[in-house]
Short mmCIF file of C-alpha atoms in Angstrom, two decimals:
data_model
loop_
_atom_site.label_atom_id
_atom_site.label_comp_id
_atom_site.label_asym_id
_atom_site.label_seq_id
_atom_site.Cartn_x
_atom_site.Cartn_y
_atom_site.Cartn_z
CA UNK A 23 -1.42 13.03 -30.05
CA UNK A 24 -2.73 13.05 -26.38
CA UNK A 25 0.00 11.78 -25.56
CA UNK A 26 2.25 13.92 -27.10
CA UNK A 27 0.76 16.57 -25.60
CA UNK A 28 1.18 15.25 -21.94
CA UNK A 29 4.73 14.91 -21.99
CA UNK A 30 5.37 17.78 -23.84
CA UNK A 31 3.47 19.41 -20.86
CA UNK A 32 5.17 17.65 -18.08
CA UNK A 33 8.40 18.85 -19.73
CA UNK A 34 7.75 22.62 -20.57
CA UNK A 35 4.46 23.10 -19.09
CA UNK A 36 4.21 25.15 -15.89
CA UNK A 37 5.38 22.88 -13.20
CA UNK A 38 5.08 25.49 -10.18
CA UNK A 39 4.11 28.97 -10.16
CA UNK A 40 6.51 32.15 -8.51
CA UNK A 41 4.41 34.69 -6.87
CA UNK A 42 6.00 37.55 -8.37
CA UNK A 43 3.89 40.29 -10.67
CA UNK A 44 0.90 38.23 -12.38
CA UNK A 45 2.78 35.10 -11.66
CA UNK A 46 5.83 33.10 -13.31
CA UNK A 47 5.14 29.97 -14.34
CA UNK A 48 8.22 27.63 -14.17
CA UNK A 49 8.65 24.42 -16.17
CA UNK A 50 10.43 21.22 -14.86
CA UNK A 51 13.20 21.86 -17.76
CA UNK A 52 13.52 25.57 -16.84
CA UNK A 53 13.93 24.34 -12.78
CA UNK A 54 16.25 22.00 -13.72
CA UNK A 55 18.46 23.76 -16.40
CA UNK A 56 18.98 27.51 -14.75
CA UNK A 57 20.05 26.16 -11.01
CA UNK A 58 22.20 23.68 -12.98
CA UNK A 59 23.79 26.33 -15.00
CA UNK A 60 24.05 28.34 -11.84
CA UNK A 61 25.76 25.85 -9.94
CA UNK A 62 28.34 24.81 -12.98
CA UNK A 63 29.11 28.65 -12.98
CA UNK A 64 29.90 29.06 -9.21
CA UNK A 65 31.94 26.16 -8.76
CA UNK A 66 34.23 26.97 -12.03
CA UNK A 67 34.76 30.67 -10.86
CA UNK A 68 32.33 32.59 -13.24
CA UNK A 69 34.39 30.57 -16.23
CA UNK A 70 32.21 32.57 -19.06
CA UNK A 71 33.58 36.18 -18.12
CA UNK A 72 37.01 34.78 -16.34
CA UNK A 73 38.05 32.14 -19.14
CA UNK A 74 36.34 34.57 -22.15
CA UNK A 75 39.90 35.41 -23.82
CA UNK A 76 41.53 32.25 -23.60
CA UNK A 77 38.29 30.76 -25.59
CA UNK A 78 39.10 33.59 -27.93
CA UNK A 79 42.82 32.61 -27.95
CA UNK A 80 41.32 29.16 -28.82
CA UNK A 81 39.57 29.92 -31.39
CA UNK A 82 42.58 31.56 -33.55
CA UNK A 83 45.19 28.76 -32.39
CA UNK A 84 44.01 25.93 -34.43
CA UNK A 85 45.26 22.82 -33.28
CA UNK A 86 46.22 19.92 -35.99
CA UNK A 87 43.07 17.21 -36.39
CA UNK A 88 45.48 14.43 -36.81
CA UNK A 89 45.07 11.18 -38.91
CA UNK A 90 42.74 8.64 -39.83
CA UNK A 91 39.16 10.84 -39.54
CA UNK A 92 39.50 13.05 -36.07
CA UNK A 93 38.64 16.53 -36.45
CA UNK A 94 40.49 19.40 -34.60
CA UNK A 95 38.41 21.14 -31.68
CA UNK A 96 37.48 23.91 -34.35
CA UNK A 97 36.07 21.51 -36.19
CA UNK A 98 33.77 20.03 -33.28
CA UNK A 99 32.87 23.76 -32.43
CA UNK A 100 31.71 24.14 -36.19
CA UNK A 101 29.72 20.99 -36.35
CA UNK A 102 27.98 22.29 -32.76
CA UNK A 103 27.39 25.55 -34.26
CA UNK A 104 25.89 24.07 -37.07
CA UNK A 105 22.89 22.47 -34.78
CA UNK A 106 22.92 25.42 -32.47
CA UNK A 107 22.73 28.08 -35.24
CA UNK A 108 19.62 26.86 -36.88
CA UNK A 109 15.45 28.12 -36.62
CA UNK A 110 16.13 28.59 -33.29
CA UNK A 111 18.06 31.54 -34.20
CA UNK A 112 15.63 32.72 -36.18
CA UNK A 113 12.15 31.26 -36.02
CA UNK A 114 12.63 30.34 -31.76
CA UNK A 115 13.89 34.34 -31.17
CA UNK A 116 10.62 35.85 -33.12
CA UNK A 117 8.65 33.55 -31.28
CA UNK A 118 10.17 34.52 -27.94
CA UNK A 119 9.94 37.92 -28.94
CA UNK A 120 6.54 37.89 -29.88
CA UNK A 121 5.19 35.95 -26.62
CA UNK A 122 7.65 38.10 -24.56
CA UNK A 123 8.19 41.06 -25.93
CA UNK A 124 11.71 42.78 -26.24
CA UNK A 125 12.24 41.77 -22.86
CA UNK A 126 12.65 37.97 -23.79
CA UNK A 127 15.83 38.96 -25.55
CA UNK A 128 17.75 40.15 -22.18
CA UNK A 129 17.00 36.64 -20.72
CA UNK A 130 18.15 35.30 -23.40
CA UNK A 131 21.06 36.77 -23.21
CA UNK A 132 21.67 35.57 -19.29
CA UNK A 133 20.90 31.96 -20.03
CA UNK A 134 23.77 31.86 -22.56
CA UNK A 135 26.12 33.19 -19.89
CA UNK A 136 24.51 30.63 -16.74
CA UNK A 137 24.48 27.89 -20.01
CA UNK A 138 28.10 28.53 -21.30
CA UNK A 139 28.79 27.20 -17.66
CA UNK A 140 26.90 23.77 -18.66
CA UNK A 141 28.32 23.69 -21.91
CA UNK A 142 32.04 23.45 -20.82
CA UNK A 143 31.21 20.62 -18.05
CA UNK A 144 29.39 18.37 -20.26
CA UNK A 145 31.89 18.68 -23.06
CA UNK A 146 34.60 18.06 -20.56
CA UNK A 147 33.15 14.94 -19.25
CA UNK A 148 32.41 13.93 -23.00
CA UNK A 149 36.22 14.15 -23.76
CA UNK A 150 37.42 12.50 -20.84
CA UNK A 151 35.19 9.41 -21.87
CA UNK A 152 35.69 9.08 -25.38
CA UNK A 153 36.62 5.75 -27.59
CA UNK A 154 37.95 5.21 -30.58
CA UNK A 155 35.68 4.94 -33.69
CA UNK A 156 36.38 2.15 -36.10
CA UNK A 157 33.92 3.21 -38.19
CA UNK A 158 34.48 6.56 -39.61
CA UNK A 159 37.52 6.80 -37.71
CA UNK A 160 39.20 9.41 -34.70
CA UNK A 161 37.13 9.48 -31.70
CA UNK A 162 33.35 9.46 -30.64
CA UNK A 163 31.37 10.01 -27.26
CA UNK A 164 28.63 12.12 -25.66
CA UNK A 165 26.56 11.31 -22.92
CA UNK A 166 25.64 8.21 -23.69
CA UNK A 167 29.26 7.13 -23.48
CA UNK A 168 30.13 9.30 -19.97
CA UNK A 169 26.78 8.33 -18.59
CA UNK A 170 28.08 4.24 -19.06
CA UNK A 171 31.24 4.98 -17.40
CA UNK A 172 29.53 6.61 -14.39
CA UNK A 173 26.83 4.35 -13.61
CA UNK A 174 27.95 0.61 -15.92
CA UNK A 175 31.51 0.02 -15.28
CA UNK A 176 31.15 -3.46 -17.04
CA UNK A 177 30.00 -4.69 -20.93
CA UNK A 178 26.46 -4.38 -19.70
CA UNK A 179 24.79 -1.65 -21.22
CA UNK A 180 23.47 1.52 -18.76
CA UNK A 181 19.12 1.79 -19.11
CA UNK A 182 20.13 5.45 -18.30
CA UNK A 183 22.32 5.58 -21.52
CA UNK A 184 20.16 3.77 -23.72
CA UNK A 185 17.20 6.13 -22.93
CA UNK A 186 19.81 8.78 -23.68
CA UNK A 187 20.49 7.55 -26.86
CA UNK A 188 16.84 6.75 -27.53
CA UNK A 189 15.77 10.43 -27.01
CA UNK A 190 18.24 11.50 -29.07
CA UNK A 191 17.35 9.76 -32.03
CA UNK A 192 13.44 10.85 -31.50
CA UNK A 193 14.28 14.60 -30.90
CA UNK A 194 16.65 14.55 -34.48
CA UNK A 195 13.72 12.85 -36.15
CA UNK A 196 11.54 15.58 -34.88
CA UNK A 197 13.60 18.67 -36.37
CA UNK A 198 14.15 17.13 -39.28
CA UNK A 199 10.70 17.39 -39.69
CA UNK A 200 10.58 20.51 -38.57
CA UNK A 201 13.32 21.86 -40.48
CA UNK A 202 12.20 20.90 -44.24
CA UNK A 203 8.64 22.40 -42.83
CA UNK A 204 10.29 26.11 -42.14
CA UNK A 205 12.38 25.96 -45.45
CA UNK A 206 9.43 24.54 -47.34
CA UNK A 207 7.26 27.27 -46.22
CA UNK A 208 9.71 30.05 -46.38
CA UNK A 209 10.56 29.26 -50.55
CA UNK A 210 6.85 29.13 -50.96
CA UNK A 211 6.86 32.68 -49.72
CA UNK A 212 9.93 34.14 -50.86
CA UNK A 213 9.97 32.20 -54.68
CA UNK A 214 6.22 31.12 -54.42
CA UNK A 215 7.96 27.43 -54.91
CA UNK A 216 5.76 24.40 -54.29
CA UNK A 217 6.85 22.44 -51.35
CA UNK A 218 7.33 19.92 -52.71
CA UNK A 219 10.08 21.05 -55.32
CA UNK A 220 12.05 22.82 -52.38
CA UNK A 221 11.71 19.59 -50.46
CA UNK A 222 13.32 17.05 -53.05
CA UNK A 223 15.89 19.39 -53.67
CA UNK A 224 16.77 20.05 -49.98
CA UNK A 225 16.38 15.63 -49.40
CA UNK A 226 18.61 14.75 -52.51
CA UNK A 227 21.51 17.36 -50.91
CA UNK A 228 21.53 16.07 -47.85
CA UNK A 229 22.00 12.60 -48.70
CA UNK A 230 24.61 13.08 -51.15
CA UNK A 231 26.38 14.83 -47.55
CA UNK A 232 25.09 12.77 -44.69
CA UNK A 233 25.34 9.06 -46.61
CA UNK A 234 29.40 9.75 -47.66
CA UNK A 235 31.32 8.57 -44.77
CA UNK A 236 33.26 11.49 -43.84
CA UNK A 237 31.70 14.28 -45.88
CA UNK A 238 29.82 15.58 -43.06
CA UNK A 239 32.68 17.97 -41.29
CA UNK A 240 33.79 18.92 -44.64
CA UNK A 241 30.77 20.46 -45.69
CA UNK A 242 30.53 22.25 -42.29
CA UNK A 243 33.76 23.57 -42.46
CA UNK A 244 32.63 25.58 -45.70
CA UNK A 245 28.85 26.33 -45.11
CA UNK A 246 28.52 27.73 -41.17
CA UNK A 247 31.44 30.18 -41.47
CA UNK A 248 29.79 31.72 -44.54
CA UNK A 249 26.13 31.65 -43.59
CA UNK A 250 27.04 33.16 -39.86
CA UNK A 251 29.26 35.40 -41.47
CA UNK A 252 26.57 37.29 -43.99
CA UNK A 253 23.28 36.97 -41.19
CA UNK A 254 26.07 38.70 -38.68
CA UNK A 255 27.05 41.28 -41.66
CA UNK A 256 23.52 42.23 -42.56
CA UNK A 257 22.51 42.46 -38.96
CA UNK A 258 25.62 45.14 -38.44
CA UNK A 259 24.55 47.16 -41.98
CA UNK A 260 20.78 47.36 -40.24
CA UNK A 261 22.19 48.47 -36.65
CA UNK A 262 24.88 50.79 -38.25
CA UNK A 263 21.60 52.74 -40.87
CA UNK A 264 19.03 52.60 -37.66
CA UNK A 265 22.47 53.84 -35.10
CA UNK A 266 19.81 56.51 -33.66
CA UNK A 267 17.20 53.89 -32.63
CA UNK A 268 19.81 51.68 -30.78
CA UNK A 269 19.34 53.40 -27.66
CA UNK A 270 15.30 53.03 -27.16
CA UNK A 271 15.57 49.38 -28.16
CA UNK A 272 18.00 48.65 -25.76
CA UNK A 273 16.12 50.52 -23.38
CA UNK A 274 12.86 48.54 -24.37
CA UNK A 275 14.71 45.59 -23.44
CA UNK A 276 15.96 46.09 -20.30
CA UNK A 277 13.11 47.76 -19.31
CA UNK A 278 10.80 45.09 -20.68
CA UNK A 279 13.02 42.37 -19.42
CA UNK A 280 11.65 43.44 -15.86
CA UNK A 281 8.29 44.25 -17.03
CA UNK A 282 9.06 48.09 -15.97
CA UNK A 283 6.96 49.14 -19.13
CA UNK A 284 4.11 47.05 -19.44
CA UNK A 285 0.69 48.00 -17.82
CA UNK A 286 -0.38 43.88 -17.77
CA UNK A 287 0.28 41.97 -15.00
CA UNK A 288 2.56 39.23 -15.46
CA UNK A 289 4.09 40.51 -18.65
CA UNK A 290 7.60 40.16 -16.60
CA UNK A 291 6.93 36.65 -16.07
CA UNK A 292 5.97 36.23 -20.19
CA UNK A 293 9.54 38.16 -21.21
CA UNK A 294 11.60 36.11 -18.48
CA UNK A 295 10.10 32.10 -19.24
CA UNK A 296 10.09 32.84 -23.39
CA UNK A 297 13.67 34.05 -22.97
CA UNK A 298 14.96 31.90 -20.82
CA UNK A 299 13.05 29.08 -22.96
CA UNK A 300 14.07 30.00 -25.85
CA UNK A 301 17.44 30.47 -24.60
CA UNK A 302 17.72 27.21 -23.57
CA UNK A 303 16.15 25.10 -27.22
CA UNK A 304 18.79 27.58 -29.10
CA UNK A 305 21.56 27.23 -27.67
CA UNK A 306 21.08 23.55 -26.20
CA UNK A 307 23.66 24.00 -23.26
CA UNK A 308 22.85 20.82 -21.15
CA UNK A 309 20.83 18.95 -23.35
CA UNK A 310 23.90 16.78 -24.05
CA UNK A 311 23.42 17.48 -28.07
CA UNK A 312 26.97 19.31 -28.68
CA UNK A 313 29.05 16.72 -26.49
CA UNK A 314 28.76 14.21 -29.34
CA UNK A 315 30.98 16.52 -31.26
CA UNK A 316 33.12 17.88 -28.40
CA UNK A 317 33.84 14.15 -27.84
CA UNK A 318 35.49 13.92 -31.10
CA UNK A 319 37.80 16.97 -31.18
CA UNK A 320 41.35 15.84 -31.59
CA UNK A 321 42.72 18.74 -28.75
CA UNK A 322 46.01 18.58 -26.36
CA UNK A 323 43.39 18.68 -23.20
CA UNK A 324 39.90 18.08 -22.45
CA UNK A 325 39.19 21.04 -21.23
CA UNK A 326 39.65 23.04 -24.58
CA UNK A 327 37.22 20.99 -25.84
CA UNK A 328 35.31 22.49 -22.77
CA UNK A 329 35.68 25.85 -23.76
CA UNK A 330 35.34 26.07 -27.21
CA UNK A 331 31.89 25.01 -26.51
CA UNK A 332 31.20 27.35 -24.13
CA UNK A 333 32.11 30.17 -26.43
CA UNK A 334 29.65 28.31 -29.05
CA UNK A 335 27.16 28.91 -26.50
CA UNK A 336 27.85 32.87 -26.46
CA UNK A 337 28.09 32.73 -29.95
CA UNK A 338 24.84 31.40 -30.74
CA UNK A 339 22.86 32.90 -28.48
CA UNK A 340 24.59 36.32 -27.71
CA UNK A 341 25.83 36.97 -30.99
CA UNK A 342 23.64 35.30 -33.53
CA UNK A 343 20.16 35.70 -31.43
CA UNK A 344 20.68 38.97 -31.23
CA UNK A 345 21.29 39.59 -34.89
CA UNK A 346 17.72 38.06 -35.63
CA UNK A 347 16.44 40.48 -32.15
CA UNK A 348 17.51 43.40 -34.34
CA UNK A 349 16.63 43.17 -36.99
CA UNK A 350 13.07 42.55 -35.62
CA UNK A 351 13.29 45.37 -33.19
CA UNK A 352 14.49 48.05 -35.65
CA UNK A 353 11.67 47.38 -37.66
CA UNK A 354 8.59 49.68 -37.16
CA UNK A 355 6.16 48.08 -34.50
CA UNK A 356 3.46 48.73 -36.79
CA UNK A 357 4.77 46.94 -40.12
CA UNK A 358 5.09 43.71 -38.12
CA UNK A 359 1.74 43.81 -36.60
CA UNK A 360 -0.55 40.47 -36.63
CA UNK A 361 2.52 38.41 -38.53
CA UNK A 362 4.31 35.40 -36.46
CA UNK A 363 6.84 32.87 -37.26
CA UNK A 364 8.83 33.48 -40.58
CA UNK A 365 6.55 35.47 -42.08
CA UNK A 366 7.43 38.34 -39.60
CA UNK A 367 10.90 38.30 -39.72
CA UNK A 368 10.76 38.01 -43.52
CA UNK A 369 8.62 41.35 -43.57
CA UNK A 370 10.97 42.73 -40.79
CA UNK A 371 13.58 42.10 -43.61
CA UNK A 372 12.17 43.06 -46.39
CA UNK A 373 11.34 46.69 -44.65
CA UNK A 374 15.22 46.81 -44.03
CA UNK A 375 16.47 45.49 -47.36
CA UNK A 376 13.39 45.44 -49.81
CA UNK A 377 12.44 42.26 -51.88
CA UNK A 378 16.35 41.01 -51.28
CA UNK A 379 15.96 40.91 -47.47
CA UNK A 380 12.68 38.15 -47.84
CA UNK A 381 15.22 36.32 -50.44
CA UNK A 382 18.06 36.17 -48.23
CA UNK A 383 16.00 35.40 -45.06
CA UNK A 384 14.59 32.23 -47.39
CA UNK A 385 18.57 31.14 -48.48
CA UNK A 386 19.78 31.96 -45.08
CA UNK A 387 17.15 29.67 -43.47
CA UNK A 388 17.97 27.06 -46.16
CA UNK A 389 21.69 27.14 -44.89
CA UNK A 390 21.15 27.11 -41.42
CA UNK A 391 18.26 24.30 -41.70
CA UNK A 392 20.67 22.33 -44.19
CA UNK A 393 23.91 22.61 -41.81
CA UNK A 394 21.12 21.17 -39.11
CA UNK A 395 20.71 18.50 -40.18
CA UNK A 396 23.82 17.55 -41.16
CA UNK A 397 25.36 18.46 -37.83
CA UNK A 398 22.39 16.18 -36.02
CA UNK A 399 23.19 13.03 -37.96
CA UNK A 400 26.48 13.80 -36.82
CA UNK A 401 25.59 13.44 -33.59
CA UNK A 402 23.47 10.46 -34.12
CA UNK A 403 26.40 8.02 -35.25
CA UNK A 404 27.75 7.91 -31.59
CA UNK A 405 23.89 7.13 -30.24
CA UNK A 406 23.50 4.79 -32.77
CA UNK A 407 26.47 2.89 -32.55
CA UNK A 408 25.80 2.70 -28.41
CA UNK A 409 22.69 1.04 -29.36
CA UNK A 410 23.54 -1.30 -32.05
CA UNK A 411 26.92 -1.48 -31.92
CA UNK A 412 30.29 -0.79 -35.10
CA UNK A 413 27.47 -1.82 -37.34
CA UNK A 414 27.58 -0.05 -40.77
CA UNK A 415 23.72 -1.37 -41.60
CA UNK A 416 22.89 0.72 -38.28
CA UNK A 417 24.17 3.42 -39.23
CA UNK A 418 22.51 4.24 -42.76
CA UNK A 419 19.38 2.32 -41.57
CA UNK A 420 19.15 5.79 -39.25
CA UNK A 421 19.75 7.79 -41.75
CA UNK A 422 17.49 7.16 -44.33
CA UNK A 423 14.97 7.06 -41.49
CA UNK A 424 15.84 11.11 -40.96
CA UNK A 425 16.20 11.79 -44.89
CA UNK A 426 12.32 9.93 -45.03
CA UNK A 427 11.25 12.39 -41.83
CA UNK A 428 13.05 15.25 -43.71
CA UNK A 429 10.68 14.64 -46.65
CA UNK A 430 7.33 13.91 -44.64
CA UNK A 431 8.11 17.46 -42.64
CA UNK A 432 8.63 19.44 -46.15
CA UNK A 433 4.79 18.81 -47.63
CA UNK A 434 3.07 18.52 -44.11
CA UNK A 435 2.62 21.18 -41.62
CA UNK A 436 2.49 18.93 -38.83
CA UNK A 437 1.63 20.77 -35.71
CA UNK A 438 2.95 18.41 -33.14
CA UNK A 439 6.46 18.09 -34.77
CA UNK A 440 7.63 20.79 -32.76
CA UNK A 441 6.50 19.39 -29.91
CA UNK A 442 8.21 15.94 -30.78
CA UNK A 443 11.56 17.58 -31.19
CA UNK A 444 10.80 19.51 -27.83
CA UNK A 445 9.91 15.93 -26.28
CA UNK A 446 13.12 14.79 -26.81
CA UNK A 447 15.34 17.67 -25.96
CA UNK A 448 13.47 17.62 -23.00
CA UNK A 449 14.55 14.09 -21.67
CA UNK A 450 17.65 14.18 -23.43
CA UNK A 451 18.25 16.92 -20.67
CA UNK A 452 16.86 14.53 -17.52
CA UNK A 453 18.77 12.06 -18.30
CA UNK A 454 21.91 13.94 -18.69
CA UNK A 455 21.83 16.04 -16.16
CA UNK A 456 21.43 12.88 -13.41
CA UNK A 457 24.91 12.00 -14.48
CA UNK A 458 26.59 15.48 -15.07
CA UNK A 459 25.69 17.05 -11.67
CA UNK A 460 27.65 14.36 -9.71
CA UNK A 461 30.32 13.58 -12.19
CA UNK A 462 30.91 17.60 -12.89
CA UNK A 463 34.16 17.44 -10.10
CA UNK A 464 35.38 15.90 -12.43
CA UNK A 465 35.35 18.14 -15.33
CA UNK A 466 36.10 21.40 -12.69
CA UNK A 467 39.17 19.30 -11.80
CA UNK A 468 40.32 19.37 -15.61
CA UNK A 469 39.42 22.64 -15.82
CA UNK A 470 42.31 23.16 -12.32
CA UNK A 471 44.59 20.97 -14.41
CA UNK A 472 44.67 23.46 -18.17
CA UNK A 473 44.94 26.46 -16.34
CA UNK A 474 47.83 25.33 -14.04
CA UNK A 475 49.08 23.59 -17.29
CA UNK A 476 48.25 26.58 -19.78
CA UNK A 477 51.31 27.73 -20.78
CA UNK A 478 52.83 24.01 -21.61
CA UNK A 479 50.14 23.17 -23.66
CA UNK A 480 49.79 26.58 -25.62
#
C-alpha cells in the first residue's frame, strides 16, 4: 500500500507549485501531457479546429473493413470510445466538479482540444507501425509496437516497450476492478441488489464477449452507439426543460474556470488541475490506450486513422463530459449537497427524471462499464502478444486474470484500486511519450501527405 501510494504521488501528486492565486499545484503527468498536447497542436496547424469537418466527413464515409478479421477505422473509433466513454464520463466529471467546482468543466473542455492534438499523432505513428495478426486476424499495434521500431530495429525486444506493455496490463487490471466496484455499488442503490448478484451477472457477460475470438468489435458496434446515443438524448431533454438556467451555468463556468467568483484563494488553481486531470484520465489522449485500436483500422491512409481519434477525443470529453456537467449543474445546488461519487449524480438524476433517472444512471453505468472492459481487453491482445508472443495460452491466460479482477472489484471496495489504474495510466504515458515526441515528424509528415492527397483517396 505504501507503495502504492508513492508512485501514485510521484505521478499525480504536486510536482512543482505556480505562484498564481493560492497556488497551482502541477503534477509530473499534467507537465508532461499539456506542453505535449501544445506542441502536437502547433506543429499540425491547430488540426482540432482546421481538420474538424473532414473528421466529420470521416465519420459518415465508412470505409470497407476488408477480410479475414480487420475492422474499418469506424470500428477502431468505436472500440476507443468504448474505453474513453466509461466512469470517467460520469463518476471522473462529478468528482472534478465537486473538487473544482463548475470551473473544472471549462478545462476540461481545453484539454480535449490541446489532447485531440496527441490523439491524432500517436494513432498515426500506431498505423504506420502495424503487423499483421495471425491470431485473430487483420492488423495489430500500439505503442509497444512503434516504440520497437524507434528504439529496437532488430528481433531483440525494446525494455522501453516491454514496460509499455507491462503498464498496460496493470492499469486494465486496475479498472476492471474499479469498474465492477461502481456498477456493483450503483445496482445496490438503484435495485438495492447485493453485489454480489450484479457482479456474477456482469463476470459471466463479459466472458461469453471477451473469451470468443472475434466477438469483441461486434458487440461494440451495437452497445456504444446506443448507450451514447440515450446519455446524449437525456442530457438534451434536461438542457432543453432548464433552457432559462443555461445562461448562469455557463456563466458559473467560465467565471469559475478563472476563479472570478470564488472568495478562497486558490480555488482557480482547484477548477484548473481537477479539469485538466480529469480531462486527461477521460479522454486518455497520450496515454497510448486508443492506438491499440487505431492500429488495427483497415483505412486507405494512416492519417484517417489519426483523425478519427482525434474527433473521439472531442467526443468524449466535449460532448459526453459535458452531458454528465449538466445534468449536475442544472440540478439545484442544494439537493446535491454533502453527496459525492455516484450517489450525486444519481440524485442529480433522479431530481430531473424522478425514480427513472437513478434507474437509468445504474443501466447506463452498466453499459458504459461493460463496453470498458471489453474495449480494454481489446487493447490488451497487442501487449500481450509483444510480451509472449502468437501464443493463444497467453492470450486467455490474461483474460481470465481481468474476468478474476472484475469479480474481486464487484464485492470489495478497495480504496487503492483507483489508484492502481491511475499508476498505470500514469507510466503508460512516460513511456510513450519518450518515443512520440521525437518520432511525431513523422506522423505531421502523414498528416502533409492526406491533405495533399485528399481528394484521391476520398
Amino acid at each position: 500500500m505504501g507503495i502504492i501510494s508513492a508512485v501514485y504521488n510521484f505521478l499525480w501528486g504536486d510536482l512543482f507549485t505556480i505562484p498564481i492565486g493560492g497556488g497551482i499545484g502541477v503534477s509530473l503527468l499534467v507537465a508532461l501531457l499539456i506542453p505535449t498536447g501544445l506542441y502536437f497542436t502547433v506543429r499540425t496547424r491547430l488540426l482540432p479546429v482546421r481538420c474538424f469537418p473532414e473528421m466529420l466527413r470521416l465519420m459518415i464515409h465508412r470505409e470497407s473493413a476488408g477480410k479475414g478479421g480487420a475492422i474499418s477505422g469506424l470500428q477502431a473509433l468505436i472500440v476507443s470510445t468504448a474505453t474513453r466513454v466509461g466512469m470517467g464520463n460520469m463518476v471522473g466529471v462529478v468528482a472534478a466538479i465537486s473538487a473544482g467546482g463548475p470551473g473544472a468543466v471549462f478545462w476540461m473542455w481545453v484539454t480535449a482540444l490541446i489532447g485531440a492534438s496527441t490523439a491524432f499523432v500517436e494513432a498515426t505513428l500506431a498505423q504506420l507501425y502495424r503487423e499483421p495478426d495471425p491470431l485473430f486476424g487483420g492488423y495489430r499495434g500500439g505503442p509497444a509496437y512503434y516504440i520497437h521500431g524507434f528504439f529496437c530495429r532488430g528481433k531483440k525486444k525494446s525494455f522501453l516497450a516491454v514496460a509499455f506493455a507491462l503498464s498496460g496490463l496493470l492499469c486494465w487490471c486496475g479498472v476492471s476492478q474499479v469498474i465492477s466496484n461502481s456498477v456493483s455499488a450503483s445496482f445496490q442503490n438503484a435495485f438495492s441488489i447485493p453485489p454480489i448478484v450484479s457482479t456474477v451477472v456482469l463476470v459471466a457477460l463479459a466472458a461469453v464477449v471477451v473469451l470468443r475470438k472475434n466477438a469483441s468489435v461486434k458487440v461494440l458496434d451495437v452497445i456504444v452507439p446506443i448507450m451514447a446515443g440515450f446519455y446524449f438524448l437525456l442530457a438534451i431533454i434536461v438542457i432543453v426543460n432548464n433552457a432559462a438556467l443555461l445562461p448562469g451555468v455557463f456563466g458559473r463556468i467560465v467565471e469559475e474556470a478563472f476563479g472570478l467568483r470564488q472568495a478562497v484563494a486558490g480555488a482557480f488553481g482547484a477548477a484548473l488541475m481537477n479539469g485538466v486531470k480529469r480531462g486527461l484520465f477521460s479522454n486518455e489522449a497520450g496515454s497510448g490506450s486508443a492506438p491499440c485500436a487505431a492500429a488495427a483500422a483497415n483505412v486507405s491512409h494512416p492519417a484517417k486513422a489519426g483523425l478519427l481519434q482525434a474527433f473521439g477525443v472531442i467526443l468524449d470529453t466535449i460532448v459526453i463530459c459535458s452531458c454528465t456537467a449538466m445534468i449536475m449543474l442544472l440540478a439545484p445546488q442544494g439537493t446535491l449537497e454533502g453527496l459525492s461519487g455516484m450517489a450525486l449524480l444519481q440524485t442529480a438524476m433522479g431530481y430531473h427524471f424522478g425514480q427513472w433517472g437513478v434507474i437509468f444512471v445504474a443501466i447506463t453505468l452498466w453499459l458504459f462499464s461493460f463496453s470498458t472492459f471489453i474495449g480494454i481487453l481489446y487493447y490488451a491482445r497487442s501487449n500481450v502478444a509483444y510480451l509472449f508472443g502468437d501464443r493463444r495460452a497467453a492470450q486467455t491466460g490474461f483474460q481470465l486474470v481481468a474476468l478474476a479482477m472484475l469479480f474481486i472489484g464487484g464485492l470489495a471496495a478497495y480504496t487503492f484500486v483507483w489508484d492502481l489504474g491511475d499508476i498505470g495510466i500514469g507510466l503508460m504515458t512516460i513511456f510513450n511519450l519518450i518515443a512520440v515526441v521525437p518520432m511525431s515528424g513523422k506522423a505531421i509528415a502523414s498528416l502533409k501527405d492526406y491533405e495533399a492527397r485528399k481528394g484521391e483517396l476520398r
